[in-house]
Amino acid sequence: MPDQPVRVAPLRLATWNVNSLKARMPWVETWISYAEPDVMCLQETKLSDEAFPAEAFRALGYDSIHHGDGRWNGVAILSRVGIEDGAVGLGDGVDEQGCRLIAATCGGVRVHSVYVPNGRSLDSEHYGAKLAWLAGLADLLSRTCDPSADVAVCGDFNVAPEDIDVWDPKALSGSTHVSGPERRALQQLLDWGLVDIFREHHPEPGLYSWWDYRNGAFHKHHGMRIDLVLLTRSLASRCTFSMVDRNARKALGEAKPSDHAPVLVMLG
DNA sequence: ATGGTTGCGAAGCAA
């Protein structure tokens, strides 16, 4: 393997749970045209690999890889700085919940696009599976990556790291996304050597990345910050800017919004 | 939020 290049170029890195790429393609193309990410992670494409619009992304200047079964989940990475050594799944038999992780090396960074299982409810078997999946992700990182290298883990974690990441902790008590075991499973990833870079740059509460479609939650600011960009320290130290593009949670003409907003970080 | 929405796919499930 060649050594990492000594000279590093600025990198714009984004992640977005699009809730069906077929339904979201107009918004995604618009967003890419103004946000100009170099690397973009997508979740919930809900497409088969055959139906993934690689040609449309190629026309926008992006190479891509996709991992999907056509109905649920589905993850992808777009890159205009190269895309090498693609890999899918947790690689240990735990990723049987299907098409939730894809990784590739883009511009010298090992990038992971993840869609963590929702968990449904604390008493559901899916909740235990969510915890197991997060543990499997921690295991994958420890097996395949070095925390001193340039590693990014981006996506929909379906966990709000702290109470300041949800609109009303009391209302959510006893439900998923905020429970202790989920937060500890996420913390295990951070302890390995990752930084929740948006939170590092924005300590204030009330900044979310997901709002329920129902009940006017977006306009009432009833949201959660569950879409995260986790970076190893070498990348985190290069971060000059990070944002949730809340505007992209709105309809844009005929283009309907996802229930998630994209997160963008700039590395100098 | 116990669901008032969205997406998929053609009824009900998942989020």
PDB file of C-alpha atoms (C1' of nucleotides) in Angstrom:
ATOM      1  CA  MET A   1       0.000   0.000   0.000  1.00  0.00           C
ATOM      2  CA  PRO A   2       1.339   3.475  -0.816  1.00  0.00           C
ATOM      3  CA  ASP A   3       1.878   5.884   2.032  1.00  0.00           C
ATOM      4  CA  GLN A   4      -0.731   8.550   2.739  1.00  0.00           C
ATOM      5  CA  PRO A   5       0.039  11.705   0.776  1.00  0.00           C
ATOM      6  CA  VAL A   6       1.808  14.283   2.904  1.00  0.00           C
ATOM      7  CA  ARG A   7      -0.031  17.199   1.328  1.00  0.00           C
ATOM      8  CA  VAL A   8      -3.700  17.360   2.267  1.00  0.00           C
ATOM      9  CA  ALA A   9      -6.358  19.132   0.228  1.00  0.00           C
ATOM     10  CA  PRO A  10      -9.447  20.852   1.657  1.00  0.00           C
ATOM     11  CA  LEU A  11     -12.416  18.514   1.764  1.00  0.00           C
ATOM     12  CA  ARG A  12     -16.136  19.155   1.949  1.00  0.00           C
ATOM     13  CA  LEU A  13     -17.875  16.165   3.523  1.00  0.00           C
ATOM     14  CA  ALA A  14     -21.645  15.720   3.842  1.00  0.00           C
ATOM     15  CA  THR A  15     -24.227  13.185   4.983  1.00  0.00           C
ATOM     16  CA  TRP A  16     -27.986  13.017   4.351  1.00  0.00           C
ATOM     17  CA  ASN A  17     -30.690  10.502   5.089  1.00  0.00           C
ATOM     18  CA  VAL A  18     -32.797  11.105   1.982  1.00  0.00           C
ATOM     19  CA  ASN A  19     -35.771   8.813   2.814  1.00  0.00           C
ATOM     20  CA  SER A  20     -35.959   7.332  -0.710  1.00  0.00           C
ATOM     21  CA  LEU A  21     -33.484   8.533  -3.293  1.00  0.00           C
ATOM     22  CA  LYS A  22     -36.093   8.017  -5.986  1.00  0.00           C
ATOM     23  CA  ALA A  23     -38.403  10.498  -4.289  1.00  0.00           C
ATOM     24  CA  ARG A  24     -35.534  12.796  -3.284  1.00  0.00           C
ATOM     25  CA  MET A  25     -33.408  12.968  -6.433  1.00  0.00           C
ATOM     26  CA  PRO A  26     -34.579  16.505  -7.391  1.00  0.00           C
ATOM     27  CA  TRP A  27     -33.654  17.868  -3.954  1.00  0.00           C
ATOM     28  CA  VAL A  28     -30.396  15.926  -3.846  1.00  0.00           C
ATOM     29  CA  GLU A  29     -29.279  17.249  -7.234  1.00  0.00           C
ATOM     30  CA  THR A  30     -30.159  20.786  -6.194  1.00  0.00           C
ATOM     31  CA  TRP A  31     -28.356  20.424  -2.889  1.00  0.00           C
ATOM     32  CA  ILE A  32     -25.219  19.040  -4.469  1.00  0.00           C
ATOM     33  CA  SER A  33     -25.173  21.908  -6.943  1.00  0.00           C
ATOM     34  CA  TYR A  34     -25.032  24.551  -4.226  1.00  0.00           C
ATOM     35  CA  ALA A  35     -23.331  22.746  -1.335  1.00  0.00           C
ATOM     36  CA  GLU A  36     -20.664  21.234  -3.596  1.00  0.00           C
ATOM     37  CA  PRO A  37     -19.593  18.369  -1.360  1.00  0.00           C
ATOM     38  CA  ASP A  38     -16.456  16.490  -2.346  1.00  0.00           C
ATOM     39  CA  VAL A  39     -17.703  13.394  -0.550  1.00  0.00           C
ATOM     40  CA  MET A  40     -21.335  12.717   0.273  1.00  0.00           C
ATOM     41  CA  CYS A  41     -22.832   9.876   2.304  1.00  0.00           C
ATOM     42  CA  LEU A  42     -26.467   8.935   1.669  1.00  0.00           C
ATOM     43  CA  GLN A  43     -28.796   6.755   3.735  1.00  0.00           C
ATOM     44  CA  GLU A  44     -32.212   5.237   3.145  1.00  0.00           C
ATOM     45  CA  THR A  45     -31.915   5.225  -0.623  1.00  0.00           C
ATOM     46  CA  LYS A  46     -34.538   2.440  -0.691  1.00  0.00           C
ATOM     47  CA  LEU A  47     -33.099   1.308  -4.023  1.00  0.00           C
ATOM     48  CA  SER A  48     -31.601  -1.838  -5.470  1.00  0.00           C
ATOM     49  CA  ASP A  49     -28.056  -1.509  -6.760  1.00  0.00           C
ATOM     50  CA  GLU A  50     -29.457  -1.773 -10.308  1.00  0.00           C
ATOM     51  CA  ALA A  51     -31.822   1.147  -9.778  1.00  0.00           C
ATOM     52  CA  PHE A  52     -29.191   3.415  -8.191  1.00  0.00           C
ATOM     53  CA  PRO A  53     -28.738   6.465 -10.483  1.00  0.00           C
ATOM     54  CA  ALA A  54     -24.951   6.223 -10.819  1.00  0.00           C
ATOM     55  CA  GLU A  55     -25.063   7.811 -14.286  1.00  0.00           C
ATOM     56  CA  ALA A  56     -26.875  10.891 -13.019  1.00  0.00           C
ATOM     57  CA  PHE A  57     -24.253  11.363 -10.304  1.00  0.00           C
ATOM     58  CA  ARG A  58     -21.500  10.725 -12.847  1.00  0.00           C
ATOM     59  CA  ALA A  59     -22.940  13.580 -14.916  1.00  0.00           C
ATOM     60  CA  LEU A  60     -22.590  15.815 -11.843  1.00  0.00           C
ATOM     61  CA  GLY A  61     -18.955  14.800 -11.514  1.00  0.00           C
ATOM     62  CA  TYR A  62     -19.260  12.100  -8.853  1.00  0.00           C
ATOM     63  CA  ASP A  63     -18.172   8.503  -8.732  1.00  0.00           C
ATOM     64  CA  SER A  64     -20.365   6.432  -6.454  1.00  0.00           C
ATOM     65  CA  ILE A  65     -20.904   3.117  -4.731  1.00  0.00           C
ATOM     66  CA  HIS A  66     -24.207   1.833  -3.395  1.00  0.00           C
ATOM     67  CA  HIS A  67     -25.387  -1.026  -1.192  1.00  0.00           C
ATOM     68  CA  GLY A  68     -29.127  -1.627  -1.291  1.00  0.00           C
ATOM     69  CA  ASP A  69     -31.738  -4.347  -1.430  1.00  0.00           C
ATOM     70  CA  GLY A  70     -34.394  -2.306  -3.198  1.00  0.00           C
ATOM     71  CA  ARG A  71     -36.988  -1.864  -0.511  1.00  0.00           C
ATOM     72  CA  TRP A  72     -35.595  -0.840   2.844  1.00  0.00           C
ATOM     73  CA  ASN A  73     -32.475   0.955   4.000  1.00  0.00           C
ATOM     74  CA  GLY A  74     -29.767   1.347   1.362  1.00  0.00           C
ATOM     75  CA  VAL A  75     -26.551   3.384   1.742  1.00  0.00           C
ATOM     76  CA  ALA A  76     -24.239   5.085  -0.723  1.00  0.00           C
ATOM     77  CA  ILE A  77     -21.122   7.219  -1.022  1.00  0.00           C
ATOM     78  CA  LEU A  78     -20.558   9.821  -3.737  1.00  0.00           C
ATOM     79  CA  SER A  79     -17.087  11.206  -4.319  1.00  0.00           C
ATOM     80  CA  ARG A  80     -15.321  13.555  -6.701  1.00  0.00           C
ATOM     81  CA  VAL A  81     -11.921  12.902  -5.076  1.00  0.00           C
ATOM     82  CA  GLY A  82     -11.693   9.211  -5.904  1.00  0.00           C
ATOM     83  CA  ILE A  83     -13.420   6.179  -4.425  1.00  0.00           C
ATOM     84  CA  GLU A  84     -11.394   3.052  -3.707  1.00  0.00           C
ATOM     85  CA  ASP A  85     -11.504  -0.156  -1.700  1.00  0.00           C
ATOM     86  CA  GLY A  86     -15.279  -0.221  -1.296  1.00  0.00           C
ATOM     87  CA  ALA A  87     -16.672  -2.556   1.353  1.00  0.00           C
ATOM     88  CA  VAL A  88     -20.182  -3.285   2.637  1.00  0.00           C
ATOM     89  CA  GLY A  89     -21.667  -4.567   5.865  1.00  0.00           C
ATOM     90  CA  LEU A  90     -20.141  -5.166   9.268  1.00  0.00           C
ATOM     91  CA  GLY A  91     -18.370  -8.264   8.022  1.00  0.00           C
ATOM     92  CA  ASP A  92     -19.057 -10.360  11.092  1.00  0.00           C
ATOM     93  CA  GLY A  93     -22.567 -11.655  10.543  1.00  0.00           C
ATOM     94  CA  VAL A  94     -24.165  -8.924  12.647  1.00  0.00           C
ATOM     95  CA  ASP A  95     -25.220  -6.879   9.605  1.00  0.00           C
ATOM     96  CA  GLU A  96     -28.140  -9.139   8.872  1.00  0.00           C
ATOM     97  CA  GLN A  97     -30.503  -6.206   9.239  1.00  0.00           C
ATOM     98  CA  GLY A  98     -29.475  -5.404   5.724  1.00  0.00           C
ATOM     99  CA  CYS A  99     -27.704  -2.766   3.672  1.00  0.00           C
ATOM    100  CA  ARG A 100     -26.818  -0.367   6.456  1.00  0.00           C
ATOM    101  CA  LEU A 101     -23.108   0.252   5.955  1.00  0.00           C
ATOM    102  CA  ILE A 102     -20.854   1.035   3.026  1.00  0.00           C
ATOM    103  CA  ALA A 103     -17.255   2.224   3.249  1.00  0.00           C
ATOM    104  CA  ALA A 104     -14.661   3.480   0.798  1.00  0.00           C
ATOM    105  CA  THR A 105     -11.438   5.450   0.730  1.00  0.00           C
ATOM    106  CA  CYS A 106     -12.014   8.906  -0.775  1.00  0.00           C
ATOM    107  CA  GLY A 107      -9.209  11.418  -1.080  1.00  0.00           C
ATOM    108  CA  GLY A 108      -7.164   9.562   1.521  1.00  0.00           C
ATOM    109  CA  VAL A 109     -10.019   9.392   4.055  1.00  0.00           C
ATOM    110  CA  ARG A 110     -11.648   6.113   5.048  1.00  0.00           C
ATOM    111  CA  VAL A 111     -15.329   7.099   4.811  1.00  0.00           C
ATOM    112  CA  HIS A 112     -18.233   5.087   6.243  1.00  0.00           C
ATOM    113  CA  SER A 113     -21.886   5.792   5.400  1.00  0.00           C
ATOM    114  CA  VAL A 114     -24.029   4.211   8.116  1.00  0.00           C
ATOM    115  CA  TYR A 115     -27.723   3.781   8.764  1.00  0.00           C
ATOM    116  CA  VAL A 116     -28.092   2.488  12.304  1.00  0.00           C
ATOM    117  CA  PRO A 117     -31.239   0.412  12.970  1.00  0.00           C
ATOM    118  CA  ASN A 118     -34.102   2.436  14.453  1.00  0.00           C
ATOM    119  CA  GLY A 119     -34.823   0.082  17.343  1.00  0.00           C
ATOM    120  CA  ARG A 120     -38.583   0.800  17.280  1.00  0.00           C
ATOM    121  CA  SER A 121     -39.164   0.578  21.057  1.00  0.00           C
ATOM    122  CA  LEU A 122     -37.235  -0.350  24.176  1.00  0.00           C
ATOM    123  CA  ASP A 123     -39.119  -3.631  24.569  1.00  0.00           C
ATOM    124  CA  SER A 124     -38.725  -4.639  20.925  1.00  0.00           C
ATOM    125  CA  GLU A 125     -36.316  -7.283  19.739  1.00  0.00           C
ATOM    126  CA  HIS A 126     -35.198  -4.637  17.262  1.00  0.00           C
ATOM    127  CA  TYR A 127     -33.861  -2.569  20.132  1.00  0.00           C
ATOM    128  CA  GLY A 128     -31.417  -5.293  21.118  1.00  0.00           C
ATOM    129  CA  ALA A 129     -30.484  -5.676  17.473  1.00  0.00           C
ATOM    130  CA  LYS A 130     -29.744  -1.955  17.321  1.00  0.00           C
ATOM    131  CA  LEU A 131     -27.363  -2.218  20.271  1.00  0.00           C
ATOM    132  CA  ALA A 132     -25.704  -5.245  18.676  1.00  0.00           C
ATOM    133  CA  TRP A 133     -25.336  -3.401  15.394  1.00  0.00           C
ATOM    134  CA  LEU A 134     -23.643  -0.456  17.106  1.00  0.00           C
ATOM    135  CA  ALA A 135     -21.302  -2.845  18.907  1.00  0.00           C
ATOM    136  CA  GLY A 136     -20.583  -4.471  15.564  1.00  0.00           C
ATOM    137  CA  LEU A 137     -19.712  -1.084  14.108  1.00  0.00           C
ATOM    138  CA  ALA A 138     -17.274  -0.421  16.943  1.00  0.00           C
ATOM    139  CA  ASP A 139     -15.753  -3.829  16.280  1.00  0.00           C
ATOM    140  CA  LEU A 140     -15.464  -3.150  12.544  1.00  0.00           C
ATOM    141  CA  LEU A 141     -13.606   0.095  13.213  1.00  0.00           C
ATOM    142  CA  SER A 142     -11.208  -1.516  15.648  1.00  0.00           C
ATOM    143  CA  ARG A 143     -10.511  -4.320  13.165  1.00  0.00           C
ATOM    144  CA  THR A 144     -10.182  -2.300   9.971  1.00  0.00           C
ATOM    145  CA  CYS A 145      -9.082   1.210  10.963  1.00  0.00           C
ATOM    146  CA  ASP A 146      -6.529   3.017  13.090  1.00  0.00           C
ATOM    147  CA  PRO A 147      -7.789   5.912  15.241  1.00  0.00           C
ATOM    148  CA  SER A 148      -4.604   7.821  14.358  1.00  0.00           C
ATOM    149  CA  ALA A 149      -5.561   7.674  10.652  1.00  0.00           C
ATOM    150  CA  ASP A 150      -8.056   9.833   8.727  1.00  0.00           C
ATOM    151  CA  VAL A 151     -11.374   8.077   9.358  1.00  0.00           C
ATOM    152  CA  ALA A 152     -14.927   9.446   9.034  1.00  0.00           C
ATOM    153  CA  VAL A 153     -18.116   7.694  10.147  1.00  0.00           C
ATOM    154  CA  CYS A 154     -21.133   9.586   8.842  1.00  0.00           C
ATOM    155  CA  GLY A 155     -24.835   8.910   8.793  1.00  0.00           C
ATOM    156  CA  ASP A 156     -28.098   8.427  10.604  1.00  0.00           C
ATOM    157  CA  PHE A 157     -27.181   6.971  13.993  1.00  0.00           C
ATOM    158  CA  ASN A 158     -30.754   6.992  15.307  1.00  0.00           C
ATOM    159  CA  VAL A 159     -29.294   8.070  18.639  1.00  0.00           C
ATOM    160  CA  ALA A 160     -29.380  11.570  20.103  1.00  0.00           C
ATOM    161  CA  PRO A 161     -26.073  11.792  21.997  1.00  0.00           C
ATOM    162  CA  GLU A 162     -27.275  14.091  24.800  1.00  0.00           C
ATOM    163  CA  ASP A 163     -30.458  15.635  26.143  1.00  0.00           C
ATOM    164  CA  ILE A 164     -29.574  18.929  24.420  1.00  0.00           C
ATOM    165  CA  ASP A 165     -29.949  17.028  21.131  1.00  0.00           C
ATOM    166  CA  VAL A 166     -33.727  16.604  21.540  1.00  0.00           C
ATOM    167  CA  TRP A 167     -36.541  19.106  21.841  1.00  0.00           C
ATOM    168  CA  ASP A 168     -38.045  17.619  25.013  1.00  0.00           C
ATOM    169  CA  PRO A 169     -36.142  14.941  26.946  1.00  0.00           C
ATOM    170  CA  LYS A 170     -39.087  14.415  29.299  1.00  0.00           C
ATOM    171  CA  ALA A 171     -41.499  13.691  26.462  1.00  0.00           C
ATOM    172  CA  LEU A 172     -39.041  11.186  24.996  1.00  0.00           C
ATOM    173  CA  SER A 173     -38.224   9.429  28.246  1.00  0.00           C
ATOM    174  CA  GLY A 174     -38.770   5.708  27.857  1.00  0.00           C
ATOM    175  CA  SER A 175     -38.468   5.717  24.085  1.00  0.00           C
ATOM    176  CA  THR A 176     -35.635   4.926  21.742  1.00  0.00           C
ATOM    177  CA  HIS A 177     -32.901   7.318  20.541  1.00  0.00           C
ATOM    178  CA  VAL A 178     -32.275   8.691  24.042  1.00  0.00           C
ATOM    179  CA  SER A 179     -31.866   5.608  26.241  1.00  0.00           C
ATOM    180  CA  GLY A 180     -28.733   4.992  28.275  1.00  0.00           C
ATOM    181  CA  PRO A 181     -27.688   1.804  26.483  1.00  0.00           C
ATOM    182  CA  GLU A 182     -27.954   3.484  23.077  1.00  0.00           C
ATOM    183  CA  ARG A 183     -25.955   6.469  24.227  1.00  0.00           C
ATOM    184  CA  ARG A 184     -23.325   4.235  25.783  1.00  0.00           C
ATOM    185  CA  ALA A 185     -23.071   2.243  22.531  1.00  0.00           C
ATOM    186  CA  LEU A 186     -22.488   5.503  20.677  1.00  0.00           C
ATOM    187  CA  GLN A 187     -20.000   6.598  23.312  1.00  0.00           C
ATOM    188  CA  GLN A 188     -18.017   3.427  22.643  1.00  0.00           C
ATOM    189  CA  LEU A 189     -17.439   4.680  19.108  1.00  0.00           C
ATOM    190  CA  LEU A 190     -16.281   8.058  20.402  1.00  0.00           C
ATOM    191  CA  ASP A 191     -14.020   6.387  22.957  1.00  0.00           C
ATOM    192  CA  TRP A 192     -12.303   4.492  20.158  1.00  0.00           C
ATOM    193  CA  GLY A 193     -11.145   7.835  18.807  1.00  0.00           C
ATOM    194  CA  LEU A 194     -13.911   9.740  17.088  1.00  0.00           C
ATOM    195  CA  VAL A 195     -15.191  13.293  17.599  1.00  0.00           C
ATOM    196  CA  ASP A 196     -18.813  14.405  17.088  1.00  0.00           C
ATOM    197  CA  ILE A 197     -17.546  17.355  15.097  1.00  0.00           C
ATOM    198  CA  PHE A 198     -20.776  19.339  14.775  1.00  0.00           C
ATOM    199  CA  ARG A 199     -21.259  19.307  18.551  1.00  0.00           C
ATOM    200  CA  GLU A 200     -17.653  20.345  19.084  1.00  0.00           C
ATOM    201  CA  HIS A 201     -18.260  23.428  16.949  1.00  0.00           C
ATOM    202  CA  HIS A 202     -21.793  24.146  18.198  1.00  0.00           C
ATOM    203  CA  PRO A 203     -22.226  23.650  21.963  1.00  0.00           C
ATOM    204  CA  GLU A 204     -25.711  25.181  22.114  1.00  0.00           C
ATOM    205  CA  PRO A 205     -28.956  23.166  22.409  1.00  0.00           C
ATOM    206  CA  GLY A 206     -31.824  23.192  19.939  1.00  0.00           C
ATOM    207  CA  LEU A 207     -29.896  22.218  16.806  1.00  0.00           C
ATOM    208  CA  TYR A 208     -31.472  19.205  15.137  1.00  0.00           C
ATOM    209  CA  SER A 209     -31.123  17.141  11.966  1.00  0.00           C
ATOM    210  CA  TRP A 210     -34.452  15.254  11.965  1.00  0.00           C
ATOM    211  CA  TRP A 211     -38.046  16.356  12.433  1.00  0.00           C
ATOM    212  CA  ASP A 212     -41.090  14.076  12.234  1.00  0.00           C
ATOM    213  CA  TYR A 213     -43.290  14.654   9.211  1.00  0.00           C
ATOM    214  CA  ARG A 214     -46.334  14.653  11.497  1.00  0.00           C
ATOM    215  CA  ASN A 215     -47.920  17.330  13.583  1.00  0.00           C
ATOM    216  CA  GLY A 216     -45.954  20.213  12.157  1.00  0.00           C
ATOM    217  CA  ALA A 217     -42.924  19.072  14.132  1.00  0.00           C
ATOM    218  CA  PHE A 218     -40.488  20.985  11.939  1.00  0.00           C
ATOM    219  CA  HIS A 219     -42.212  24.320  12.445  1.00  0.00           C
ATOM    220  CA  LYS A 220     -42.547  23.680  16.178  1.00  0.00           C
ATOM    221  CA  HIS A 221     -38.841  22.863  16.405  1.00  0.00           C
ATOM    222  CA  HIS A 222     -39.669  19.399  17.673  1.00  0.00           C
ATOM    223  CA  GLY A 223     -36.611  17.610  16.375  1.00  0.00           C
ATOM    224  CA  MET A 224     -33.582  15.557  17.267  1.00  0.00           C
ATOM    225  CA  ARG A 225     -29.927  15.633  16.261  1.00  0.00           C
ATOM    226  CA  ILE A 226     -29.340  12.047  15.187  1.00  0.00           C
ATOM    227  CA  ASP A 227     -27.366  12.556  11.942  1.00  0.00           C
ATOM    228  CA  LEU A 228     -23.725  12.773  12.884  1.00  0.00           C
ATOM    229  CA  VAL A 229     -20.299  13.222  11.350  1.00  0.00           C
ATOM    230  CA  LEU A 230     -17.753  11.436  13.509  1.00  0.00           C
ATOM    231  CA  LEU A 231     -14.113  12.172  12.720  1.00  0.00           C
ATOM    232  CA  THR A 232     -10.807  10.916  14.046  1.00  0.00           C
ATOM    233  CA  ARG A 233      -8.736  13.602  15.741  1.00  0.00           C
ATOM    234  CA  SER A 234      -6.492  14.200  12.725  1.00  0.00           C
ATOM    235  CA  LEU A 235      -9.555  15.143  10.641  1.00  0.00           C
ATOM    236  CA  ALA A 236     -11.397  16.918  13.454  1.00  0.00           C
ATOM    237  CA  SER A 237      -8.453  19.262  13.933  1.00  0.00           C
ATOM    238  CA  ARG A 238      -8.825  20.324  10.290  1.00  0.00           C
ATOM    239  CA  CYS A 239     -12.521  21.227  10.572  1.00  0.00           C
ATOM    240  CA  THR A 240     -13.152  24.904   9.812  1.00  0.00           C
ATOM    241  CA  PHE A 241     -16.951  24.886   9.523  1.00  0.00           C
ATOM    242  CA  SER A 242     -19.912  22.613  10.139  1.00  0.00           C
ATOM    243  CA  MET A 243     -23.645  23.032   9.713  1.00  0.00           C
ATOM    244  CA  VAL A 244     -26.994  21.328   9.479  1.00  0.00           C
ATOM    245  CA  ASP A 245     -28.677  22.695   6.362  1.00  0.00           C
ATOM    246  CA  ARG A 246     -32.081  23.160   7.928  1.00  0.00           C
ATOM    247  CA  ASN A 247     -33.302  24.847   4.754  1.00  0.00           C
ATOM    248  CA  ALA A 248     -33.116  21.493   2.988  1.00  0.00           C
ATOM    249  CA  ARG A 249     -35.822  20.132   5.320  1.00  0.00           C
ATOM    250  CA  LYS A 250     -38.307  22.375   3.467  1.00  0.00           C
ATOM    251  CA  ALA A 251     -40.073  21.746   0.189  1.00  0.00           C
ATOM    252  CA  LEU A 252     -38.350  23.346  -2.784  1.00  0.00           C
ATOM    253  CA  GLY A 253     -40.945  23.947  -5.457  1.00  0.00           C
ATOM    254  CA  GLU A 254     -42.041  20.493  -6.562  1.00  0.00           C
ATOM    255  CA  ALA A 255     -39.209  18.853  -4.627  1.00  0.00           C
ATOM    256  CA  LYS A 256     -40.542  17.371  -1.411  1.00  0.00           C
ATOM    257  CA  PRO A 257     -38.215  17.206   1.585  1.00  0.00           C
ATOM    258  CA  SER A 258     -36.799  14.262   3.478  1.00  0.00           C
ATOM    259  CA  ASP A 259     -37.577  14.224   7.191  1.00  0.00           C
ATOM    260  CA  HIS A 260     -33.808  14.634   7.718  1.00  0.00           C
ATOM    261  CA  ALA A 261     -31.595  17.612   6.860  1.00  0.00           C
ATOM    262  CA  PRO A 262     -28.076  17.203   5.460  1.00  0.00           C
ATOM    263  CA  VAL A 263     -25.010  17.844   7.595  1.00  0.00           C
ATOM    264  CA  LEU A 264     -21.998  19.481   5.945  1.00  0.00           C
ATOM    265  CA  VAL A 265     -18.492  19.844   7.330  1.00  0.00           C
ATOM    266  CA  MET A 266     -15.494  21.559   5.782  1.00  0.00           C
ATOM    267  CA  LEU A 267     -11.980  20.331   6.447  1.00  0.00           C
ATOM    268  CA  GLY A 268      -9.188  22.746   5.652  1.00  0.00           C
TER     269      GLY A 268
ATOM    270  C1'  DA B   1     -46.178  11.237  20.256  1.00  0.00           C
ATOM    271  C1'  DT B   2     -50.206   6.775  22.382  1.00  0.00           C
ATOM    272  C1'  DG B   3     -49.666   9.549  15.670  1.00  0.00           C
ATOM    273  C1'  DG B   4     -52.542  14.038  12.797  1.00  0.00           C
ATOM    274  C1'  DT B   5     -47.110  12.087   7.406  1.00  0.00           C
ATOM    275  C1'  DT B   6     -44.384  10.078   4.018  1.00  0.00           C
ATOM    276  C1'  DG B   7     -42.762   6.249   1.025  1.00  0.00           C
ATOM    277  C1'  DC B   8     -43.468   1.962  -1.004  1.00  0.00           C
ATOM    278  C1'  DG B   9     -46.633  -0.509  -3.385  1.00  0.00           C
ATOM    279  C1'  DA B  10     -51.099  -1.690  -3.749  1.00  0.00           C
ATOM    280  C1'  DA B  11     -52.646  -3.475   2.344  1.00  0.00           C
ATOM    281  C1'  DG B  12     -50.075  -2.571   5.834  1.00  0.00           C
ATOM    282  C1'  DC B  13     -45.542  -1.763   7.488  1.00  0.00           C
ATOM    283  C1'  DA B  14     -41.631   1.115   8.803  1.00  0.00           C
ATOM    284  C1'  DA B  15     -39.932   5.286  10.451  1.00  0.00           C
TER     285       DA B  15
END
